[in-house]
PDB file of C-alpha atoms in Angstrom:
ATOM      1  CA  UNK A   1      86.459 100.949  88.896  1.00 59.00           C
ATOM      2  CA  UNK A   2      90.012 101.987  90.201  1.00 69.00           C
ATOM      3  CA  UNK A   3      91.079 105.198  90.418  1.00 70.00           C
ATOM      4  CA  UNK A   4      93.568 106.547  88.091  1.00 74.00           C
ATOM      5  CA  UNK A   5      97.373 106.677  88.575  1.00 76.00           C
ATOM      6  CA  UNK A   6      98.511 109.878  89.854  1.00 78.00           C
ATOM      7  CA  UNK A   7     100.586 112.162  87.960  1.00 78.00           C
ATOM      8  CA  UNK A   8     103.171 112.101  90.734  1.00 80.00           C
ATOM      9  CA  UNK A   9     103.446 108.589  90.538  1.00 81.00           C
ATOM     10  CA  UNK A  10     103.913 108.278  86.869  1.00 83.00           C
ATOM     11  CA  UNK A  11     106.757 111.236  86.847  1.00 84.00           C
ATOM     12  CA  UNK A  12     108.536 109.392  89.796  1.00 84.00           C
ATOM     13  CA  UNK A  13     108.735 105.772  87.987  1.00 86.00           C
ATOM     14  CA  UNK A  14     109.801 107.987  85.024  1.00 87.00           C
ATOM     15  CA  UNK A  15     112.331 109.561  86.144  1.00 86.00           C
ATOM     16  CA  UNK A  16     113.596 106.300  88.493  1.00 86.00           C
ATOM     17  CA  UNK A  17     113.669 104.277  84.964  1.00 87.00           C
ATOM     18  CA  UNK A  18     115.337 106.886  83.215  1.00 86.00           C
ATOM     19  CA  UNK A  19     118.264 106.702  86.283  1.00 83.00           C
ATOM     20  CA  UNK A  20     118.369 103.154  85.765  1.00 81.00           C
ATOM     21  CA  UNK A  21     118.935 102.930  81.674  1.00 84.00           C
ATOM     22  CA  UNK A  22     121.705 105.586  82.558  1.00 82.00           C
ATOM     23  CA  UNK A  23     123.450 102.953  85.559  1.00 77.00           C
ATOM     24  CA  UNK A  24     123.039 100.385  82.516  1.00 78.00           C
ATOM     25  CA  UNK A  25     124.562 102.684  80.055  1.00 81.00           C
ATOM     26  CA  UNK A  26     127.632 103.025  81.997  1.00 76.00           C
ATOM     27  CA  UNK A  27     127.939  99.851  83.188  1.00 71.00           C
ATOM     28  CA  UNK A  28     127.996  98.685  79.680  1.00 75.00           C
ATOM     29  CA  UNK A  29     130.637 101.541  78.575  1.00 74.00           C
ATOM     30  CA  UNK A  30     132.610 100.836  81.391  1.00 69.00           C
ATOM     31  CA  UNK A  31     132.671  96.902  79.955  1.00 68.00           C
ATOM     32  CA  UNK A  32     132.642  96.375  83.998  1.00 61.00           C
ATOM     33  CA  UNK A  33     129.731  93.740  84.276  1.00 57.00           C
ATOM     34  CA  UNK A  34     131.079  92.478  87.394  1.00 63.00           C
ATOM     35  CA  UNK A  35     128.296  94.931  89.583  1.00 61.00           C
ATOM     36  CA  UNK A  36     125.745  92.399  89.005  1.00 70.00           C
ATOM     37  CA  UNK A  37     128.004  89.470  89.193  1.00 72.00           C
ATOM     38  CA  UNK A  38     126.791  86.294  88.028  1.00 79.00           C
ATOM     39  CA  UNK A  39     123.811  87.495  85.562  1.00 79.00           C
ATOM     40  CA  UNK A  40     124.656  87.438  81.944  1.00 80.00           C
ATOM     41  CA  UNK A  41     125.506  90.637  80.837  1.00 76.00           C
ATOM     42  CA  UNK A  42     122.461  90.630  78.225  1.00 82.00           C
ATOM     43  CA  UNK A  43     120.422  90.836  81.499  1.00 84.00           C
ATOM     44  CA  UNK A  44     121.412  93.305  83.586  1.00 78.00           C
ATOM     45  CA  UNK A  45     120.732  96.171  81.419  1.00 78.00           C
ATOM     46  CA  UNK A  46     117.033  95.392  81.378  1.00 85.00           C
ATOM     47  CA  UNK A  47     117.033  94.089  84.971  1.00 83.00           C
ATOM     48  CA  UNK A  48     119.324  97.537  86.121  1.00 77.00           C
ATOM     49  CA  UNK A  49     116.600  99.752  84.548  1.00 81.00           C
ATOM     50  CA  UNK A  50     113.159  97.837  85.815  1.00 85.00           C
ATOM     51  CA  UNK A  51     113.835  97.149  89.098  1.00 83.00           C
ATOM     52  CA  UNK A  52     114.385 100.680  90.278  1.00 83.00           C
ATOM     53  CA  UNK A  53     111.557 101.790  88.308  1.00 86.00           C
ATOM     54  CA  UNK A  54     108.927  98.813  89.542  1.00 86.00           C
ATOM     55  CA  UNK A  55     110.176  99.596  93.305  1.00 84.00           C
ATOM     56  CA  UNK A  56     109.410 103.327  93.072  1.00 83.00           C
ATOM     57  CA  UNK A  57     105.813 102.941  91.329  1.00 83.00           C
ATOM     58  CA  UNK A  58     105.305 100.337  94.402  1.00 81.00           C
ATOM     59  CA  UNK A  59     106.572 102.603  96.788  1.00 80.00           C
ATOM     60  CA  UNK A  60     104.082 105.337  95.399  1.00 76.00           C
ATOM     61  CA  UNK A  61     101.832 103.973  94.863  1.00 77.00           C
ATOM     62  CA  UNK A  62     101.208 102.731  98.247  1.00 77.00           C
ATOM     63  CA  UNK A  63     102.072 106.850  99.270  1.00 75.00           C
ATOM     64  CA  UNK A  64      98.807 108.525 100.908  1.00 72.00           C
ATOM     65  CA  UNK A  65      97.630 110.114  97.852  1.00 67.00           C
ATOM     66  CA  UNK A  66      96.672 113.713  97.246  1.00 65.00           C
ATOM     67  CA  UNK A  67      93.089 114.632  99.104  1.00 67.00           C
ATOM     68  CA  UNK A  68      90.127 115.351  96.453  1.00 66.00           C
ATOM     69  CA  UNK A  69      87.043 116.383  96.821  1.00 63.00           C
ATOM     70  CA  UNK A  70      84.114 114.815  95.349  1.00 67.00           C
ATOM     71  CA  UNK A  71      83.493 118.127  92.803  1.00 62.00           C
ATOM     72  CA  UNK A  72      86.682 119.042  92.345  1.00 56.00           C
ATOM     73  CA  UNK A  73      86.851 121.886  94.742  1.00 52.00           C
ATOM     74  CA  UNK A  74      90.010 122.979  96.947  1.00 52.00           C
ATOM     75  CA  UNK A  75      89.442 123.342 100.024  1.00 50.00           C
TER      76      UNK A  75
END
């Protein structure tokens, strides 16, 4: 069985997606699709707001996680 995601990961891929749907957001008010150059402008929205989000899970993920012990006990 795998262990469970840690919370710190979760908030951090979060908060990274939430940065990206805001780049998105004013890339598409800003009617400026030219930062992502040839991609159709249907798909840099999503693209913008996974990418950063995928690379910081990945990038936590492989983090040295938080110590536990086996009972729960802090040490």
């Amino acid at each position: 069985m795998a262990a469970p995601i840690e919370t710190k990961v979760k908030a951090s891929t979060a908060a990274t997606f939430g940065a990206g749907v805001a780049i998105a957001v004013l890339n598409d008010v800003q009617a400026d699709s030219s930062l992502l150059g040839p991609l159709p402008a249907w798909l840099q929205a999503p693209l913008l707001a996974l990418v950063p989000a995928v690379l910081t899970w990945l990038a936590g993920y492989q983090a040295r996680h938080t110590p536990r012990s086996r009972y729960g006990d802090v040490e």
